[in-house]
Short mmCIF file of C-alpha atoms and ligand atoms in Angstrom, two decimals:
data_model
loop_
_atom_site.label_atom_id
_atom_site.label_comp_id
_atom_site.label_asym_id
_atom_site.label_seq_id
_atom_site.Cartn_x
_atom_site.Cartn_y
_atom_site.Cartn_z
CA MET A 1 30.28 14.05 20.52
CA TYR A 2 29.87 16.25 23.59
CA LEU A 3 27.54 14.77 26.23
CA THR A 4 26.11 16.54 29.26
CA ASP A 5 26.62 14.90 32.68
CA GLU A 6 23.07 13.61 32.55
CA GLU A 7 23.55 12.10 29.09
CA GLN A 8 26.81 10.51 30.17
CA ARG A 9 25.11 8.97 33.20
CA ALA A 10 22.40 7.53 30.96
CA LEU A 11 25.11 6.10 28.69
CA ASP A 12 26.88 4.61 31.71
CA GLY A 13 23.74 2.73 32.69
CA GLU A 14 22.82 4.71 35.81
CA TYR A 15 19.18 4.96 34.65
CA GLY A 16 18.76 1.36 33.60
CA TYR A 17 19.19 -0.91 30.63
CA ALA A 18 16.73 0.78 28.23
CA LEU A 19 18.28 4.24 28.41
CA GLU A 20 21.80 2.86 28.33
CA MET A 21 21.08 0.85 25.20
CA ALA A 22 19.19 3.71 23.47
CA MET A 23 21.92 6.23 24.31
CA SER A 24 24.65 3.93 23.02
CA VAL A 25 22.88 3.65 19.65
CA LEU A 26 22.37 7.41 19.37
CA VAL A 27 25.94 8.22 20.42
CA LYS A 28 27.29 5.85 17.76
CA LEU A 29 25.02 7.50 15.20
CA GLY A 30 26.19 10.97 16.25
CA ASP A 31 29.85 9.96 16.07
CA MET A 32 29.30 8.50 12.61
CA TYR A 33 27.93 11.81 11.34
CA SER A 34 30.33 14.00 13.36
CA ALA A 35 27.54 15.58 15.41
CA ASP A 36 28.72 18.08 18.06
CA ASN A 37 26.02 17.40 20.62
CA MET A 38 22.53 16.06 21.31
CA ILE A 39 19.34 18.13 20.93
CA GLU A 40 15.91 17.73 22.46
CA ILE A 41 13.07 16.53 20.25
CA ASP A 42 9.33 17.08 20.61
CA ASN A 43 7.86 14.14 18.77
CA VAL A 44 8.66 10.67 17.42
CA HIS A 45 6.99 8.55 14.73
CA VAL A 46 8.04 4.91 14.99
CA ASP A 47 8.35 3.03 11.70
CA ALA A 48 9.53 -0.13 13.46
CA SER A 49 5.88 -0.95 13.99
CA THR A 50 5.24 -3.95 11.75
CA TYR A 51 6.14 -7.47 12.73
CA GLY A 52 6.74 -8.16 9.02
CA GLY A 53 9.30 -5.35 9.01
CA ILE A 54 11.29 -6.03 12.17
CA HIS A 55 10.69 -9.78 12.46
CA GLU A 56 11.44 -11.90 15.52
CA ALA A 57 14.63 -10.09 16.57
CA GLY A 58 12.89 -6.70 16.51
CA LEU A 59 9.92 -8.07 18.44
CA GLU A 60 12.19 -9.55 21.12
CA PHE A 61 14.03 -6.23 21.37
CA CYS A 62 10.79 -4.29 21.96
CA LYS A 63 9.44 -6.87 24.40
CA ARG A 64 12.66 -6.68 26.39
CA LEU A 65 12.47 -2.87 26.50
CA ALA A 66 8.86 -3.00 27.70
CA LYS A 67 9.77 -5.59 30.33
CA GLU A 68 12.61 -3.39 31.59
CA GLY A 69 10.09 -0.58 32.12
CA ALA A 70 11.15 1.62 29.19
CA ARG A 71 8.87 4.62 28.53
CA PHE A 72 8.80 7.07 25.63
CA ARG A 73 9.78 10.53 26.88
CA VAL A 74 8.06 12.50 24.11
CA PRO A 75 4.72 12.00 22.28
CA THR A 76 5.27 8.96 20.07
CA THR A 77 2.99 7.69 17.33
CA LEU A 78 3.10 4.34 15.53
CA CYS A 79 3.32 3.81 11.79
CA ILE A 80 1.45 0.93 10.16
CA SER A 81 0.89 -2.54 11.55
CA ALA A 82 1.26 -5.77 9.58
CA ILE A 83 -2.42 -6.50 10.16
CA ASP A 84 -5.72 -4.68 10.32
CA PHE A 85 -6.44 -5.32 14.00
CA SER A 86 -10.19 -5.55 13.42
CA SER A 87 -10.37 -7.58 10.19
CA TRP A 88 -7.19 -9.65 9.91
CA ARG A 89 -9.17 -12.90 9.74
CA GLU A 90 -11.10 -11.66 6.73
CA LEU A 91 -7.73 -10.85 5.12
CA ARG A 92 -6.64 -14.48 5.61
CA VAL A 93 -3.75 -13.59 7.92
CA PRO A 94 -2.37 -16.69 9.71
CA ILE A 95 -3.24 -16.68 13.43
CA SER A 96 0.42 -17.16 14.42
CA PHE A 97 1.41 -14.03 12.48
CA ALA A 98 -1.43 -11.93 13.94
CA LYS A 99 -0.37 -13.06 17.40
CA LYS A 100 3.16 -11.70 16.87
CA GLN A 101 1.85 -8.33 15.71
CA ARG A 102 -0.40 -8.14 18.76
CA GLU A 103 2.57 -8.85 21.03
CA LEU A 104 4.42 -5.96 19.39
CA ALA A 105 1.41 -3.69 19.86
CA LYS A 106 1.28 -4.66 23.53
CA ALA A 107 4.96 -3.83 24.03
CA TYR A 108 4.57 -0.40 22.43
CA ALA A 109 1.41 0.30 24.46
CA LYS A 110 3.37 -0.48 27.63
CA MET A 111 6.06 1.95 26.53
CA GLY A 112 3.43 4.69 26.10
CA ALA A 113 3.10 4.99 22.31
CA THR A 114 -0.13 6.29 20.78
CA PRO A 115 -1.63 3.51 18.61
CA THR A 116 -2.19 5.63 15.50
CA TRP A 117 -1.08 2.80 13.15
CA THR A 118 -0.76 5.05 10.14
CA CYS A 119 1.86 6.22 7.67
CA ALA A 120 0.13 9.61 7.49
CA PRO A 121 0.24 10.65 11.17
CA TYR A 122 0.39 14.33 10.20
CA GLN A 123 -3.25 14.17 9.08
CA TYR A 124 -5.00 12.93 12.24
CA GLY A 125 -2.36 11.98 14.79
CA SER A 126 0.74 14.08 15.34
CA GLY A 127 0.32 17.76 16.04
CA ILE A 128 3.76 18.77 14.79
CA ARG A 129 4.55 22.34 13.81
CA PHE A 130 7.04 24.52 11.97
CA SER A 131 10.70 24.40 13.14
CA GLN A 132 10.16 21.71 15.80
CA ASN A 133 12.90 19.10 16.06
CA ILE A 134 11.35 15.66 15.74
CA ALA A 135 12.58 12.13 14.94
CA TRP A 136 10.43 10.31 12.41
CA GLY A 137 10.61 7.04 10.54
CA GLU A 138 8.73 6.20 7.26
CA SER A 139 10.09 7.91 4.18
CA SER A 140 6.87 9.56 2.95
CA ALA A 141 6.01 10.90 6.41
CA ILE A 142 9.57 12.24 6.84
CA ALA A 143 9.44 14.11 3.53
CA PHE A 144 6.00 15.50 4.43
CA ALA A 145 7.05 16.67 7.91
CA ASN A 146 10.25 18.35 6.71
CA SER A 147 8.87 19.87 3.55
CA LEU A 148 5.20 20.69 4.09
CA VAL A 149 5.18 21.38 7.83
CA GLY A 150 8.74 22.68 8.16
CA ALA A 151 9.46 20.46 11.18
CA ARG A 152 12.97 18.99 11.22
CA THR A 153 13.95 15.34 11.09
CA ASN A 154 16.57 13.12 9.55
CA ARG A 155 15.56 9.80 7.99
CA TYR A 156 15.56 7.35 10.89
CA ALA A 157 15.96 3.62 10.42
CA ASP A 158 13.71 1.11 12.17
CA LEU A 159 14.42 0.88 15.93
CA VAL A 160 16.68 3.95 15.93
CA ASP A 161 13.35 5.83 16.02
CA VAL A 162 12.50 3.84 19.16
CA CYS A 163 15.83 4.82 20.76
CA ALA A 164 15.12 8.49 19.98
CA GLY A 165 11.71 8.24 21.67
CA LEU A 166 13.19 6.65 24.79
CA VAL A 167 15.92 9.29 25.17
CA GLY A 168 13.86 12.27 23.92
CA LYS A 169 17.00 13.53 22.21
CA VAL A 170 18.97 12.89 19.01
CA PRO A 171 22.42 13.85 17.74
CA ARG A 172 22.40 17.21 15.98
CA PHE A 173 23.38 16.75 12.33
CA GLY A 174 21.87 16.70 8.85
CA LEU A 175 18.46 18.33 8.46
CA TYR A 176 18.44 19.77 12.00
CA LEU A 177 20.96 22.35 10.76
CA ASP A 178 19.79 25.44 8.83
CA GLU A 179 22.64 25.21 6.35
CA ASN A 180 21.63 21.69 5.29
CA ARG A 181 18.03 22.59 4.50
CA ARG A 182 18.61 24.80 1.47
CA GLY A 183 17.84 23.75 -2.11
CA GLN A 184 20.46 22.36 -4.49
CA ILE A 185 18.66 21.64 -7.76
CA LEU A 186 15.90 23.58 -9.53
CA LEU A 187 13.07 21.83 -11.36
CA SER A 188 10.56 23.84 -13.31
CA ALA A 189 7.10 22.39 -13.90
CA GLU A 190 5.95 25.52 -15.69
CA LYS A 191 5.52 23.72 -19.01
CA ILE A 192 2.82 21.51 -17.51
CA GLU A 193 -0.82 22.44 -17.28
CA THR A 194 -1.13 21.92 -13.53
CA ARG A 195 -4.64 23.26 -12.94
CA HIS A 196 -6.48 19.96 -13.33
CA LEU A 197 -3.95 17.45 -12.05
CA THR A 198 -5.17 14.59 -9.87
CA SER A 199 -3.35 13.17 -6.84
CA THR A 200 -2.06 10.42 -9.15
CA ASP A 201 -0.58 13.07 -11.44
CA TYR A 202 1.15 14.65 -8.44
CA ALA A 203 2.50 11.21 -7.56
CA THR A 204 3.96 10.88 -11.06
CA LEU A 205 5.51 14.32 -10.78
CA GLY A 206 7.04 13.41 -7.40
CA TYR A 207 8.35 10.16 -8.84
CA TYR A 208 10.05 12.03 -11.67
CA VAL A 209 11.55 14.56 -9.25
CA GLY A 210 12.89 11.88 -6.87
CA ALA A 211 14.45 9.90 -9.72
CA ASN A 212 16.26 12.97 -11.03
CA VAL A 213 17.60 14.48 -7.82
CA PHE A 214 18.45 11.34 -5.84
CA GLN A 215 19.95 12.74 -2.57
CA ARG A 216 19.96 16.44 -3.41
CA ILE A 217 17.31 18.85 -2.10
CA PRO A 218 14.99 19.84 -4.95
CA VAL A 219 13.27 23.19 -5.41
CA ILE A 220 10.22 22.97 -7.66
CA GLU A 221 8.67 25.92 -9.45
CA GLY A 222 5.31 26.02 -11.22
CA ILE A 223 3.07 24.15 -8.76
CA PRO A 224 -0.13 26.08 -8.02
CA PRO A 225 -0.46 27.42 -4.45
CA GLY A 226 -3.87 25.73 -4.26
CA ALA A 227 -2.47 22.18 -4.50
CA SER A 228 -4.28 20.15 -1.83
CA ILE A 229 -2.68 18.43 1.14
CA ASP A 230 -3.63 15.06 -0.36
CA GLN A 231 -2.02 15.93 -3.70
CA LEU A 232 1.14 17.05 -1.92
CA LYS A 233 1.06 13.89 0.19
CA SER A 234 1.12 11.83 -3.03
CA PHE A 235 3.98 13.95 -4.38
CA SER A 236 5.93 13.56 -1.16
CA ALA A 237 5.57 9.76 -1.00
CA ALA A 238 6.60 9.33 -4.63
CA ALA A 239 9.64 11.63 -4.40
CA ALA A 240 10.84 9.73 -1.32
CA THR A 241 10.41 6.45 -3.21
CA SER A 242 12.35 7.05 -6.44
CA GLY A 243 15.03 9.13 -4.64
CA SER A 244 16.17 9.53 -1.05
CA VAL A 245 14.24 12.79 -0.79
CA ALA A 246 13.74 13.77 2.85
CA LEU A 247 13.13 17.46 2.11
CA PHE A 248 11.87 19.37 -0.92
CA HIS A 249 10.78 22.94 -1.45
CA ILE A 250 7.88 24.02 -3.66
CA VAL A 251 8.09 27.72 -4.35
CA GLY A 252 5.07 29.58 -3.01
CA VAL A 253 3.70 26.44 -1.34
CA THR A 254 6.08 25.03 1.30
CA PRO A 255 7.01 27.10 4.36
CA GLU A 256 10.73 27.48 3.73
CA ALA A 257 10.30 28.55 0.10
CA LYS A 258 8.23 31.68 -0.21
CA THR A 259 10.51 32.57 -3.12
CA THR A 260 13.09 30.66 -5.17
CA ASN A 261 15.82 32.78 -3.54
CA GLU A 262 14.69 31.84 -0.07
CA ALA A 263 14.60 28.15 -1.01
CA PHE A 264 18.25 28.20 -2.14
CA GLY A 265 19.61 30.64 0.46
CA LYS A 266 23.35 30.93 -0.08
CA ASN A 267 23.51 27.74 -2.15
CA ALA A 268 24.33 27.95 -5.83
CA ILE A 269 21.87 26.19 -8.16
CA GLU A 270 23.77 23.02 -9.17
CA GLU A 271 21.47 22.06 -12.03
CA LYS A 272 18.24 23.18 -13.71
CA ILE A 273 15.70 20.74 -15.14
CA ARG A 274 12.56 21.64 -17.08
CA ILE A 275 9.72 19.15 -16.70
CA GLY A 276 7.26 18.79 -19.56
CA SER A 277 4.41 16.42 -20.31
CA GLU A 278 6.72 14.04 -22.19
CA GLU A 279 8.96 13.48 -19.14
CA LEU A 280 5.93 12.82 -16.98
CA GLN A 281 4.37 10.39 -19.42
CA LYS A 282 7.62 8.41 -19.37
CA ALA A 283 7.82 8.46 -15.56
CA GLY A 284 4.20 7.25 -15.28
CA ALA A 285 4.70 4.52 -17.91
CA GLN A 286 7.75 3.15 -16.04
CA LEU A 287 5.54 2.34 -13.06
CA SER A 288 3.38 -0.24 -14.87
CA THR A 289 4.86 -3.68 -15.47
CA VAL A 290 2.00 -4.62 -17.83
CA GLN A 291 0.14 -2.35 -20.20
CA ASP A 292 -3.08 -4.32 -20.30
CA GLY A 293 -4.78 -7.11 -18.42
CA LYS A 294 -7.36 -7.83 -15.76
CA PRO A 295 -6.25 -6.64 -12.33
CA ASP A 296 -7.69 -8.76 -9.55
CA LEU A 297 -6.54 -6.44 -6.74
CA ILE A 298 -7.18 -2.71 -6.67
CA VAL A 299 -5.18 -0.85 -4.01
CA LEU A 300 -5.98 2.71 -3.00
CA GLY A 301 -4.67 4.60 0.02
CA CYS A 302 -0.88 4.65 -0.19
CA PRO A 303 -0.07 6.74 1.81
CA HIS A 304 -3.20 6.22 3.92
CA HIS A 305 -6.24 8.03 2.56
CA SER A 306 -7.77 11.02 4.30
CA VAL A 307 -11.52 11.26 4.92
CA GLU A 308 -11.79 13.51 1.85
CA GLN A 309 -10.13 10.87 -0.33
CA ILE A 310 -12.39 8.15 1.08
CA SER A 311 -15.39 10.31 0.25
CA GLU A 312 -14.15 10.67 -3.37
CA VAL A 313 -13.85 6.88 -3.69
CA ALA A 314 -17.33 6.44 -2.19
CA ALA A 315 -18.73 8.87 -4.77
CA LEU A 316 -17.09 6.88 -7.60
CA LEU A 317 -18.48 3.58 -6.28
CA LYS A 318 -21.94 4.74 -5.28
CA GLY A 319 -24.57 2.45 -6.81
CA ARG A 320 -21.96 0.30 -8.61
CA LYS A 321 -21.02 -3.33 -8.04
CA ILE A 322 -17.47 -4.69 -8.00
CA ARG A 323 -17.02 -7.84 -10.09
CA LYS A 324 -16.61 -11.24 -8.47
CA ASN A 325 -12.97 -12.27 -8.10
CA VAL A 326 -11.77 -8.67 -7.85
CA GLU A 327 -10.79 -7.15 -4.52
CA VAL A 328 -10.90 -3.39 -3.97
CA TRP A 329 -8.88 -2.49 -0.86
CA LEU A 330 -8.73 1.07 0.42
CA PHE A 331 -6.17 1.69 3.18
CA THR A 332 -6.54 4.39 5.79
CA SER A 333 -5.92 5.24 9.44
CA ARG A 334 -8.33 4.12 12.14
CA VAL A 335 -9.23 7.77 12.84
CA SER A 336 -10.09 8.49 9.19
CA LYS A 337 -12.05 5.24 8.97
CA MET A 338 -14.06 6.12 12.04
CA LEU A 339 -14.92 9.54 10.60
CA ALA A 340 -15.76 8.04 7.20
CA GLU A 341 -18.02 5.52 8.95
CA LYS A 342 -19.87 8.35 10.65
CA ASN A 343 -20.69 10.04 7.38
CA GLY A 344 -21.64 6.87 5.51
CA HIS A 345 -18.69 6.59 3.09
CA VAL A 346 -17.50 3.24 4.42
CA LYS A 347 -21.00 1.80 4.01
CA THR A 348 -21.18 3.02 0.40
CA ILE A 349 -17.83 1.42 -0.46
CA GLU A 350 -18.74 -1.83 1.27
CA ALA A 351 -22.13 -1.91 -0.45
CA ALA A 352 -20.26 -1.89 -3.77
CA GLY A 353 -18.13 -4.82 -2.57
CA GLY A 354 -14.97 -2.93 -1.54
CA LYS A 355 -13.08 -3.10 1.76
CA VAL A 356 -11.98 -0.14 3.84
CA LEU A 357 -9.00 -1.33 5.88
CA SER A 358 -7.24 0.49 8.67
CA ASP A 359 -3.89 0.21 10.44
CA THR A 360 -2.05 -1.66 7.71
CA CYS A 361 -0.57 -1.72 4.21
CA PRO A 362 -0.42 -4.39 1.48
CA LEU A 363 3.36 -4.38 1.43
CA HIS A 364 3.42 -5.67 5.01
CA LEU A 365 0.29 -7.82 5.09
CA PRO A 366 1.04 -11.51 4.53
CA LEU A 367 -0.73 -12.20 1.21
CA GLY A 368 0.36 -15.83 0.78
CA ARG A 369 -3.21 -17.10 1.12
CA TRP A 370 -4.38 -14.99 -1.81
CA ASN A 371 -3.55 -15.70 -5.39
CA PHE A 372 -3.38 -12.23 -6.88
CA GLN A 373 -1.87 -11.80 -10.34
CA ILE A 374 -2.15 -8.10 -11.19
CA MET A 375 -2.62 -5.07 -8.97
CA ALA A 376 -3.99 -1.73 -10.20
CA THR A 377 -3.11 1.26 -8.02
CA ASP A 378 -3.16 5.04 -8.16
CA SER A 379 -0.08 5.27 -5.92
CA ALA A 380 3.41 5.63 -7.39
CA LYS A 381 4.95 4.27 -4.19
CA MET A 382 2.76 1.18 -4.20
CA ALA A 383 3.38 0.61 -7.93
CA HIS A 384 7.15 0.95 -7.41
CA TYR A 385 7.40 -1.65 -4.63
CA THR A 386 4.71 -4.17 -5.60
CA PRO A 387 6.70 -6.22 -8.17
CA SER A 388 9.67 -6.72 -5.83
CA ILE A 389 7.84 -7.07 -2.51
CA ILE A 390 4.53 -8.75 -3.40
CA GLY A 391 5.87 -10.33 -6.60
CA ILE A 392 2.93 -9.56 -8.90
CA ASP A 393 2.43 -7.29 -11.91
CA VAL A 394 1.13 -3.79 -11.49
CA ILE A 395 -0.78 -1.19 -13.47
CA PHE A 396 -0.35 2.41 -12.35
CA THR A 397 -3.21 4.69 -13.29
CA ASN A 398 -5.63 7.21 -11.80
CA THR A 399 -8.27 6.39 -9.18
CA GLN A 400 -11.20 6.47 -11.59
CA GLU A 401 -9.56 4.00 -13.96
CA CYS A 402 -8.46 1.72 -11.10
CA LEU A 403 -12.09 1.45 -10.06
CA ASP A 404 -13.28 1.01 -13.65
CA TYR A 405 -11.11 -2.10 -13.80
CA ALA A 406 -13.06 -3.48 -10.88
CA ILE A 407 -16.42 -2.71 -12.41
CA GLU A 408 -15.90 -3.37 -16.12
CA ARG A 409 -14.62 -6.45 -17.91
CA LYS A 410 -11.37 -5.03 -19.25
CA ARG A 411 -9.85 -1.67 -19.89
CA GLN A 412 -6.75 -0.22 -21.45
CA VAL A 413 -4.13 1.51 -19.29
CA ALA A 414 -4.90 5.19 -18.59
CA GLY A 415 -4.71 7.72 -21.38
CA GLN A 416 -2.36 10.63 -21.42
CA PRO A 417 -3.09 12.93 -18.48
CA TRP A 418 -0.28 15.29 -19.34
CA LYS A 419 -1.88 17.29 -22.13
CA LYS A 420 -0.48 20.78 -22.41
FE1 F3S B 1 1.91 3.73 3.77
FE2 F3S B 1 2.38 1.30 2.98
FE3 F3S B 1 2.22 3.21 1.25
S1 F3S B 1 3.26 2.30 4.74
S2 F3S B 1 3.06 4.98 2.32
S3 F3S B 1 0.55 2.46 2.56
S4 F3S B 1 3.69 1.54 1.18
#
């Protein structure tokens, strides 16, 4: 890969250990993907932000960087933490574990990162815009940035995102190139009645799309232009979960797909798939490991909820009481939580017995001191990972029914939302 004199000097260690190390990682990455040169980036989102994700070696690496005086060269936000910094004791997190996460936070603060602690930084953290080159970690955020904003990023692994932030450049390959951003497979959702779909329905649709395209770039027709940001956020997270989708186009909705022709450019359509209610029912059913039962943990907010979504949950819980022995946990960013506190939504949810948690995510929180058996969630991503990561059963259904589980004695799994 071609390097400028400046880049070569950084690689040779003239600017210190941190830049030398970061450059060596990025140069290896560029060589691996046959990149011609490095390009400047405007923004970084670090996914290597949880102690539970990067463990002791990752923590030592970041502490060493901070000690050596490393500084991020572009605006850099942080993805989730392994703890809610304000209520980790209430969540029964061991003190020794919380201490490690705080050390990691301290190292990133020293390096100049913004402590957003969210997997949805595009909502209240990162001001990214169309066609900017960025370097993001976290699969759902990557798919959102590429597809819905039209910014450009490859899928960065933990700590490679840190290297990108320190150098302010990345090798130019993959989704930074126009020719690699065009659609390859066409999916038509025109057989589905899409007018009244919930965010959970969009998650199911995304899950189906991801599972059927794997690494190809999908173009989806038949989604109404009025689909909300939160619905598209659910779609994006689910598509990046069941497949390695880093970029999708929705005709008439996403910025690089005003028309189907524009979405494909010079690419031929490799395959066409029609999506009907039957396919979606199957995709949704796959996400539950049990069809019935009494969930003792309700998880909402994967990806992190916006203020609007928190307000919807507050409306559903207003004046109701959550049963004893059931936990309702809503996950969000600290910015959204602060705004939801100001307008009373957090108080409403807490009055019902629920918890509004910021900064973190149940897949990274240490839950060993709880004895949960079954989770109910409205998130396809959470439902997908819960059995393997947390090791408990899961019921995937819409928000209303998740909350009904917490209020009522017992309820059957959701009905069939995919009526024509
Ligand atoms: Fe965010 Fe955790 Fe879901 S990082 S996208 S809440 S799995």
